[in-house]
Short mmCIF file of C-alpha atoms and ligand atoms in Angstrom, two decimals:
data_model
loop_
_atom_site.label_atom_id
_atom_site.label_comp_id
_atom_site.label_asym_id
_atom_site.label_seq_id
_atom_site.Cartn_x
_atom_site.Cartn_y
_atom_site.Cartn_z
CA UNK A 165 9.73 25.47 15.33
CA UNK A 166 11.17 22.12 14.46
CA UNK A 167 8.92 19.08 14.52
CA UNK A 168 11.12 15.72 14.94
CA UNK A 169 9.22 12.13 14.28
CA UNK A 170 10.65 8.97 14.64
CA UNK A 171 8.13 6.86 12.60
CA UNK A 172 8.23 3.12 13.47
CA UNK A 173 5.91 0.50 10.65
CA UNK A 174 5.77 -3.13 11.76
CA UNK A 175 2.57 -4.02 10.25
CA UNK A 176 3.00 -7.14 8.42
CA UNK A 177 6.55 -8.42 7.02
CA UNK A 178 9.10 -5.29 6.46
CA UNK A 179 10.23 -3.97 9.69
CA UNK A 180 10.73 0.05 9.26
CA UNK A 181 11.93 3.39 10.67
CA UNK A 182 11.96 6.79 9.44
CA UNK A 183 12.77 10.19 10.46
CA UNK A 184 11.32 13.49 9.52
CA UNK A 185 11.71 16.68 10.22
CA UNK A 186 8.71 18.94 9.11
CA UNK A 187 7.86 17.33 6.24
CA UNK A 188 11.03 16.46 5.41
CA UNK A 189 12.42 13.28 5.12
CA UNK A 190 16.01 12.67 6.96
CA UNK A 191 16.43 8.46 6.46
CA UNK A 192 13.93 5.53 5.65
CA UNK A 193 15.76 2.43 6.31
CA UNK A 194 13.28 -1.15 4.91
CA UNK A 195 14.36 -4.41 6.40
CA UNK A 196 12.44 -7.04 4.62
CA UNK A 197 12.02 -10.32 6.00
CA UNK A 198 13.32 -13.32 3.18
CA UNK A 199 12.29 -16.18 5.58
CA UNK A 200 8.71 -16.13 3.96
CA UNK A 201 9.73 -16.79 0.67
CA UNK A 202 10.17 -20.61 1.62
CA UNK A 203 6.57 -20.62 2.76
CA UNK A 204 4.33 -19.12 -0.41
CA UNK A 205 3.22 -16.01 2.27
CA UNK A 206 4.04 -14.43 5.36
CA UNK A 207 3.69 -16.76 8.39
CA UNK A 208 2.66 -14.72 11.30
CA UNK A 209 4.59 -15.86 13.57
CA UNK A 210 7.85 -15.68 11.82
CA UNK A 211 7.30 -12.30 11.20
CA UNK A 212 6.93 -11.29 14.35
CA UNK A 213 10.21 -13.05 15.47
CA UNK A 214 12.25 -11.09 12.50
CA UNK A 215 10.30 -7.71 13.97
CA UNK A 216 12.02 -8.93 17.11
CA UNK A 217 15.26 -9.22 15.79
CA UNK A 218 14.93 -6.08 13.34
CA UNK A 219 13.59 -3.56 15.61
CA UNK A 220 16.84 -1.82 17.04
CA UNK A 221 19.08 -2.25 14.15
CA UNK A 222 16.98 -0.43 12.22
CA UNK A 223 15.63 2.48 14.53
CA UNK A 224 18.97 2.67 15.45
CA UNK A 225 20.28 2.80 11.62
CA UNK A 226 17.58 5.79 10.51
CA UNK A 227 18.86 7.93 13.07
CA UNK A 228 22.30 7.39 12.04
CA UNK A 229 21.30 8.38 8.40
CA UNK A 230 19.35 11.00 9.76
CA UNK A 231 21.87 12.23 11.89
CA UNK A 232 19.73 12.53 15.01
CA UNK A 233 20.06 12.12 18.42
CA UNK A 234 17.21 10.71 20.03
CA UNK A 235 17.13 13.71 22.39
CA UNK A 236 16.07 15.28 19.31
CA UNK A 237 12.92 13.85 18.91
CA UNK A 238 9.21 15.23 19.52
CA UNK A 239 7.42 12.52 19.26
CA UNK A 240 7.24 8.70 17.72
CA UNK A 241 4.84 7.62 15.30
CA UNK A 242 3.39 4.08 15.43
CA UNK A 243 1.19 1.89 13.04
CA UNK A 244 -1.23 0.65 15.46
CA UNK A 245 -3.46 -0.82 13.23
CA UNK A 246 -4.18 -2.83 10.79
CA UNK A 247 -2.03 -5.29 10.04
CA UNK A 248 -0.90 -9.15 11.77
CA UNK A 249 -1.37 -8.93 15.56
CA UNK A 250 2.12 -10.48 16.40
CA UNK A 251 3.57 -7.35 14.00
CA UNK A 252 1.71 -4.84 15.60
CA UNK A 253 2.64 -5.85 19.08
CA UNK A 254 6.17 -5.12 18.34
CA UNK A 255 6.31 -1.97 16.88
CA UNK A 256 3.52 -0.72 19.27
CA UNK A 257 5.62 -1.89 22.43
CA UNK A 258 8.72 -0.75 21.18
CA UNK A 259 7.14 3.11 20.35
CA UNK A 260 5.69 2.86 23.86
CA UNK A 261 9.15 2.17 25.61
CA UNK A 262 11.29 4.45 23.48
CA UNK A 263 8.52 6.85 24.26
CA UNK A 264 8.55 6.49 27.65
CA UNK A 265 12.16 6.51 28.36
CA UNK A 266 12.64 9.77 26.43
CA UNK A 267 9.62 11.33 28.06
CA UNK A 268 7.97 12.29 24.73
CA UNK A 269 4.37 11.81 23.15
CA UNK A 270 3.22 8.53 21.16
CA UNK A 271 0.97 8.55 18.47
CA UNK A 272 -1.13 6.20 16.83
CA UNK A 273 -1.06 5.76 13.35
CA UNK A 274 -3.54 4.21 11.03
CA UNK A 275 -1.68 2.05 8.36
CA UNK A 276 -3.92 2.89 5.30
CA UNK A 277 -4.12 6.52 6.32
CA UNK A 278 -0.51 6.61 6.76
CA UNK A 279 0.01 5.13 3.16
CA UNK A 280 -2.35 7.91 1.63
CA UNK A 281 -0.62 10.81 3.22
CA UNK A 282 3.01 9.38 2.10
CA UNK A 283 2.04 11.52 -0.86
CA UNK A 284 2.96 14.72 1.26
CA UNK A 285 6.42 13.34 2.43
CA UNK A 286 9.39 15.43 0.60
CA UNK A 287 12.16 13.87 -0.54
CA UNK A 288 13.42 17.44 -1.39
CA UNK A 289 13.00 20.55 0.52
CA UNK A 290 11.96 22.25 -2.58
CA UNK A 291 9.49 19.26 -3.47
CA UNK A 292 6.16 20.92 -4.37
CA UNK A 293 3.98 18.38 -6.17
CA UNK A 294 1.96 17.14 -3.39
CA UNK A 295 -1.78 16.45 -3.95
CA UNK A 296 -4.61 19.02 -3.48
CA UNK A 297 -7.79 17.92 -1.60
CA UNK A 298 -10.15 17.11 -1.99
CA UNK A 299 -8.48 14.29 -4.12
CA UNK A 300 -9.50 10.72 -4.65
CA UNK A 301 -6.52 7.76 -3.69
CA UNK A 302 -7.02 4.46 -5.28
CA UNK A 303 -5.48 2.45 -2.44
CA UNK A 304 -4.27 -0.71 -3.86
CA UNK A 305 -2.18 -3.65 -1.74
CA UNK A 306 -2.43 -7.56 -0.78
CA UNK A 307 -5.20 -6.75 1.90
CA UNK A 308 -7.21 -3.64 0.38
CA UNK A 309 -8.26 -2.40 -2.86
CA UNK A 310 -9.92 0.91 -1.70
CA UNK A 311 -11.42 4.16 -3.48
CA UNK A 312 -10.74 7.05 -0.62
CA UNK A 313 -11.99 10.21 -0.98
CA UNK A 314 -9.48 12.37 0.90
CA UNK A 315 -10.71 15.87 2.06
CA UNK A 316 -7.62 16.61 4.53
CA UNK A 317 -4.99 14.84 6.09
CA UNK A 318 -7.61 13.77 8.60
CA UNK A 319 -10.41 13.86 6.99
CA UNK A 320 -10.99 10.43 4.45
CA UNK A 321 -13.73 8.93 3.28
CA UNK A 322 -14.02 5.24 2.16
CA UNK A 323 -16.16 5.54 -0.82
CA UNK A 324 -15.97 2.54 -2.34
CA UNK A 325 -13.88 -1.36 -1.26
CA UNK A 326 -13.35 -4.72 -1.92
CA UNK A 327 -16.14 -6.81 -1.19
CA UNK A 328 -14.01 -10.14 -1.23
CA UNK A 329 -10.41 -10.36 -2.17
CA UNK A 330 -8.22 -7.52 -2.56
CA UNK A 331 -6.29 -6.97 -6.04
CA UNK A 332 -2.87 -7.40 -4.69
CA UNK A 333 -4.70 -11.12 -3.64
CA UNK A 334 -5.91 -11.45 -7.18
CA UNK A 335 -2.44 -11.20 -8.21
CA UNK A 336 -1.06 -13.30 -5.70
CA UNK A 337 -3.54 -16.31 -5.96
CA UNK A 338 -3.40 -16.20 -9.59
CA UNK A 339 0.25 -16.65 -9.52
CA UNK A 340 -0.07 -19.47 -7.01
CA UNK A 341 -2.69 -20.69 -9.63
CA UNK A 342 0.23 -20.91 -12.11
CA UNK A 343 2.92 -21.87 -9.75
CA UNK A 344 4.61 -18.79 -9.57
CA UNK A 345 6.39 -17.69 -6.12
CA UNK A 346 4.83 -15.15 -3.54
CA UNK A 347 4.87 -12.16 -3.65
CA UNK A 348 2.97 -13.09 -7.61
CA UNK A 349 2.50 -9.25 -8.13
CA UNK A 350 5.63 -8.43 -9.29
CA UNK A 351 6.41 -11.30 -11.38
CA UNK A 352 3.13 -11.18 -13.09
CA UNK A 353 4.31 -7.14 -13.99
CA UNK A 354 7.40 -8.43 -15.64
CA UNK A 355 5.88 -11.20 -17.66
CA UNK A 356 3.11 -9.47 -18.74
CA UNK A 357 5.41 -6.92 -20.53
CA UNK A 358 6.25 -9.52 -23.08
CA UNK A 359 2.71 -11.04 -23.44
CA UNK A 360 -0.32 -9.97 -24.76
CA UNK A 361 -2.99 -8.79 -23.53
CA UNK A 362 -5.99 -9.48 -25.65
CA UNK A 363 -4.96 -13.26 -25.66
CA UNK A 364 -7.50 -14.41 -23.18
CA UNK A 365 -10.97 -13.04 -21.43
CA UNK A 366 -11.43 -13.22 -18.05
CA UNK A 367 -14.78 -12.19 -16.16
CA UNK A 368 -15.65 -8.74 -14.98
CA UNK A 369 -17.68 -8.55 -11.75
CA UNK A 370 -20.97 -6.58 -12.19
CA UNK A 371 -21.25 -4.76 -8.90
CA UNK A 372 -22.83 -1.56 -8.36
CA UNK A 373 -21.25 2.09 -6.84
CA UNK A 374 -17.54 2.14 -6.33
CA UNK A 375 -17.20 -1.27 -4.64
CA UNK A 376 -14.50 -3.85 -6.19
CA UNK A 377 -14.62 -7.69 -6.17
CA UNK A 378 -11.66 -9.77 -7.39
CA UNK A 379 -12.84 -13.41 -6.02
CA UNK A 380 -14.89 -13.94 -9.49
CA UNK A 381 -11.93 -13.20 -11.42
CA UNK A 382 -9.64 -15.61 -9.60
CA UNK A 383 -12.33 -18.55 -10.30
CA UNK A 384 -12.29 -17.81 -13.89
CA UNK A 385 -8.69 -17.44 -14.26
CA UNK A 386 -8.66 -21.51 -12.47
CA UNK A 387 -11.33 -22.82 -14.61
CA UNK A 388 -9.93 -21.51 -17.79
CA UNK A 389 -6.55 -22.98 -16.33
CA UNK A 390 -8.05 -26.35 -15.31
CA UNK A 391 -9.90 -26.70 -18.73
CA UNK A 392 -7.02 -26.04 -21.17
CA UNK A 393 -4.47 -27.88 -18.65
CA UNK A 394 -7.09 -30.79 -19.25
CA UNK A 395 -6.03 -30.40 -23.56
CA UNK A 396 -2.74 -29.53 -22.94
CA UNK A 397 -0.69 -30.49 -20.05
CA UNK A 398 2.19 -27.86 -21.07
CA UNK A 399 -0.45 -24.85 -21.14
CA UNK A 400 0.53 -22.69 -18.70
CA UNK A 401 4.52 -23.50 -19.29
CA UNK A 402 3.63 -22.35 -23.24
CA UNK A 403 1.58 -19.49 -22.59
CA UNK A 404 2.93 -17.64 -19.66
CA UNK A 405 3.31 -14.43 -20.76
CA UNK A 406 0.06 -13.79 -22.12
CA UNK A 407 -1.86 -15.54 -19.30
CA UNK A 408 0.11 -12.51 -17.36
CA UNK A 409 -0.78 -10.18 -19.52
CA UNK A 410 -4.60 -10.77 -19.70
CA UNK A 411 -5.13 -10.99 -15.96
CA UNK A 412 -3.01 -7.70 -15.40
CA UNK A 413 -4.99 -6.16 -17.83
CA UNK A 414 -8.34 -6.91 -16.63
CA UNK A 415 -7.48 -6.15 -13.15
CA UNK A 416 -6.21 -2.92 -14.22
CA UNK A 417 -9.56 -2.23 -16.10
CA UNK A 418 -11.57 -2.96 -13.56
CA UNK A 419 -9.19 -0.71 -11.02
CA UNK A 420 -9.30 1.57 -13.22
CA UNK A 421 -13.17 1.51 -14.83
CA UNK A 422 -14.62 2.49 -10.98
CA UNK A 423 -11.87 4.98 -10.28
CA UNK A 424 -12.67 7.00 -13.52
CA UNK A 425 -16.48 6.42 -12.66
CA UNK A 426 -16.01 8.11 -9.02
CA UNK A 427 -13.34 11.17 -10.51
CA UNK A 428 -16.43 11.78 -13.23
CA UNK A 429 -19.48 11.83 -10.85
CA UNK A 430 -17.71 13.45 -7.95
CA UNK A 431 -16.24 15.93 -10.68
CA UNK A 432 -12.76 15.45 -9.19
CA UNK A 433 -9.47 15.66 -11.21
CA UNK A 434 -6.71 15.44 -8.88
CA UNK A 435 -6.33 11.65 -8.51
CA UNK A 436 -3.33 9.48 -6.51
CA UNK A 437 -2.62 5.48 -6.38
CA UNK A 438 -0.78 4.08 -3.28
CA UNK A 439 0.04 0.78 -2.07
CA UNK A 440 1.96 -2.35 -2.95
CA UNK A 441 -0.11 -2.63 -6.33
CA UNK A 442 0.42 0.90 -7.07
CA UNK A 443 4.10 -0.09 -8.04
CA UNK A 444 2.14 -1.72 -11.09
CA UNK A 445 3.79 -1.02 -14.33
CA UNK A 446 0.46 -1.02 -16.53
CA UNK A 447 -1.37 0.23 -13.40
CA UNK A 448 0.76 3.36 -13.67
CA UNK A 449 0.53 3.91 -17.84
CA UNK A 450 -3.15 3.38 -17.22
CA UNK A 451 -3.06 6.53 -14.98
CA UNK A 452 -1.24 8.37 -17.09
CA UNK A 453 -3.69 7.25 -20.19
CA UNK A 454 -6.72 8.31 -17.98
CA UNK A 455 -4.76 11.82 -17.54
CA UNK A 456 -4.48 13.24 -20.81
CA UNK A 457 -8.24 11.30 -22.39
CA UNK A 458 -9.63 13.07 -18.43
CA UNK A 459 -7.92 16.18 -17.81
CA UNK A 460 -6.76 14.75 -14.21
CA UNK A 461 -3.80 15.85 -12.56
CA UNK A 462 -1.85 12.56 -11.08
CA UNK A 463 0.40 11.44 -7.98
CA UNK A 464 1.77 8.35 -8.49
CA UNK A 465 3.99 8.00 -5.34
CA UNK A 466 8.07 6.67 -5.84
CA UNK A 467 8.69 3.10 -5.77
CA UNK A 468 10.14 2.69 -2.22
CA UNK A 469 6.55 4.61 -0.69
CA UNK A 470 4.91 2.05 -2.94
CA UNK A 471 5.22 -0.90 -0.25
CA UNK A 472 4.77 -0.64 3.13
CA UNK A 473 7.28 2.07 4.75
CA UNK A 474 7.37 3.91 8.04
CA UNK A 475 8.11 7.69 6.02
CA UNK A 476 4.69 7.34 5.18
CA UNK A 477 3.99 6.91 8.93
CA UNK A 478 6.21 9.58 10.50
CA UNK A 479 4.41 12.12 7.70
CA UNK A 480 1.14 11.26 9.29
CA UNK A 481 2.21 11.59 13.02
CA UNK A 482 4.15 14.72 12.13
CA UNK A 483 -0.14 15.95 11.20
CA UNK A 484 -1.32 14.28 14.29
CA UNK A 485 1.52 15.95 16.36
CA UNK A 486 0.44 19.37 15.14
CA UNK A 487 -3.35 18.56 16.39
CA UNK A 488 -1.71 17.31 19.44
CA UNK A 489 -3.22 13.90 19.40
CA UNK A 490 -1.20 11.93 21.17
CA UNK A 491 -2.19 8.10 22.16
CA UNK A 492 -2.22 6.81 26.26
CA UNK A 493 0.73 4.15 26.84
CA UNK A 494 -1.78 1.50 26.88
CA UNK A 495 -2.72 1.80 23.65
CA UNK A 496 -3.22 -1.56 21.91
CA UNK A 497 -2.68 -2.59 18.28
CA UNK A 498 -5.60 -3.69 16.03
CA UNK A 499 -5.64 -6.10 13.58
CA UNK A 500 -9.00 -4.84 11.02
CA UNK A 501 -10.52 -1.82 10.62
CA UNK A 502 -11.47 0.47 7.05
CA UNK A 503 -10.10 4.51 7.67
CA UNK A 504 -13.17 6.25 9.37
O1 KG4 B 650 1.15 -2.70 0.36
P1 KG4 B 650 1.85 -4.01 0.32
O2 KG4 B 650 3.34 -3.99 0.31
O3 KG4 B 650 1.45 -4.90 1.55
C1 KG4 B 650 0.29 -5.62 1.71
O4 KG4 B 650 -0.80 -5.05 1.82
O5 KG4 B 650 0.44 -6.88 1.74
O6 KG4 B 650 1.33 -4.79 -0.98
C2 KG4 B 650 1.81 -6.02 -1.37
C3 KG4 B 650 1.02 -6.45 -2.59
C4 KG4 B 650 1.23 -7.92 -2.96
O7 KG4 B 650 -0.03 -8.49 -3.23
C5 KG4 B 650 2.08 -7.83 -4.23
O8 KG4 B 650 1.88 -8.91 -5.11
C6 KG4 B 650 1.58 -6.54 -4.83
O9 KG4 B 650 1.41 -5.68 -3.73
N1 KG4 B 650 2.53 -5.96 -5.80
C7 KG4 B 650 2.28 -5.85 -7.10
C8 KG4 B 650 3.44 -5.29 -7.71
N2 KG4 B 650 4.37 -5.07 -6.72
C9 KG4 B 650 3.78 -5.48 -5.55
N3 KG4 B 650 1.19 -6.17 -7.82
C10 KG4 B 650 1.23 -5.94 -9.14
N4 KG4 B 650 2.31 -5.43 -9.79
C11 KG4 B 650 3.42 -5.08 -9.12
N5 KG4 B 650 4.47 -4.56 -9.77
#
């Protein structure tokens, strides 16, 4: 039998809708929202207006592209959680009336789950290179830096987090830092291709177990800033590129350092990245480095699952719908919460 999702992702700025059929995928239409860009970071409650204003164009556009009638559907998946309140309460209330109008099942989809399993979306029908579990996702993005160990497609464990500022943040602030625009990620990636890396040190945190922290790294890279800017008022402007590539490179190494430490002690070679970070030019030539000095077998997920997408979340309520767990219509969005 046929298994239709709608998949609906409103969790923070892009406003998203996918369809999939089986595994499958039929459209994936991304409306991003350029009004933060003024702003340095996403303003709540601007977001939530564009979700507004998004919400029917583009449901409406990934069924076109999917060439489905709504009729067609089993059931729609919804991020419910986490991600800005104001987000959430869009798509969540726009899942429940579709739902209920069409007389079909909702379910609730948890947004860091949803960006593990986007591995097992297929672009293809003859796409066979999904992961094998137990594997181990380093989940990277502006509000987690995560080590999962996944077992099944509902079945993760959180085996080692942030303990401060996520490395997407790290990016971010540090480009702030420099007064480079938001989203810093990105620009730092294309910069740092022309620096070098070895130019400057930055600290390492000294943490035990799989746990990450980024906030020592970020006070570094200001005081090193704020002392040379003190010498030379042209610092940054002159050395750019290889102020890019240092802090790329030792956030890499320290992304990287715990992940190989977890793959080694939980003797596990099938490893994936996900999230925003994951699109990481270095991050992915690190993986590939690890690969052939480890043995490991990678997934490094296409660009357009990298940031947030609602394929990934249709793939995981197509799982859910096969369990039959469905959410009641007064389900309510929530804003924190780590994968349980
Ligand atoms: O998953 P995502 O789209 O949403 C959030 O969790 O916010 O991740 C966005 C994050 C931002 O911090 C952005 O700077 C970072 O991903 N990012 C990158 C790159 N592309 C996006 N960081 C480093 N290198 C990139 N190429």
């Amino acid at each position: 039998m046929n298994i239709t999702i709608l998949g609906i992702e409103s969790s923070c700025d892009d406003t998203s809708a996918s369809v999939i059929r089986n595994t499958l995928m039929l459209s994936n239409v991304i409306a991003g929202q350029a009004v933060h860009e003024a702003y340095g970071g996403v303003v709540p409650e601007l977001a939530s207006r564009a979700h507004q204003q998004n919400i029917i164009p583009v449901v409406t556009e990934a069924l076109k592209q999917a060439n489905v009638d709504k009729s067609e559907l089993n059931a729609i998946a919804f991020t419910r959680g986490p991600g800005l309140m104001g987000s959430l309460l869009v798509g969540t209330s726009f899942a429940k009336g579709l739902a209920a109008s069409l007389g079909i099942p909702m379910i609730e989809v948890n947004h860091l789950q949803a960006h593990v399993l986007a591995h097992f979306v297929k672009q293809t029908p003859g796409q066979t290179n999904q992961p094998e579990f137990p594997f181990l996702c380093l989940l990277v993005s502006g509000g987690n830096s995560q080590i999962i160990k996944v077992n099944n497609y509902d079945d993760m464990q959180v085996i080692g987090q942030t303990i401060d500022d996520a490395a997407g943040e790290a990016f971010d602030k540090c480009a702030k830092i420099m007064g480079l625009p938001y989203p810093g990620g990105p620009i730092i990636n294309k910069l740092a291709n022309e620096g070098n890396p070895d130019a400057f040190a930055f600290s390492k945190p000294h943490i035990p177990g799989y746990n990450y922290s980024f906030s020592g790294l970020k006070t570094s890279f200001l005081y090193t800033l704020r002392d040379k800017l003190k010498e030379d008022a042209s610092f940054i402007e002159k050395n750019k590129k290889d102020l890019c590539a240092s802090l790329q490179a030792t956030i890499i190494n320290i992304l990287m350092h715990k992940l190989a430490k977890a793959a080694k002690e939980l003797n596990i070679n099938e490893i994936a990245i996900a999230g925003g970070v994951s699109a990481n030019t270095s991050l992915r030539d690190a993986l590939h480095n690890y690969a052939k000095r480890y043995g490991w077998k990678i997934h490094i997920p296409p660009l357009a699952f990298t940031t947030d997408n609602a394929a990934m979340v249709a793939i995981t309520g197509y799982y859910k719908y096969q369990k039959q767990e469905f959410s009641p219509m007064d389900a309510q969005p929530f804003s924190r919460t780590i994968i349980k």
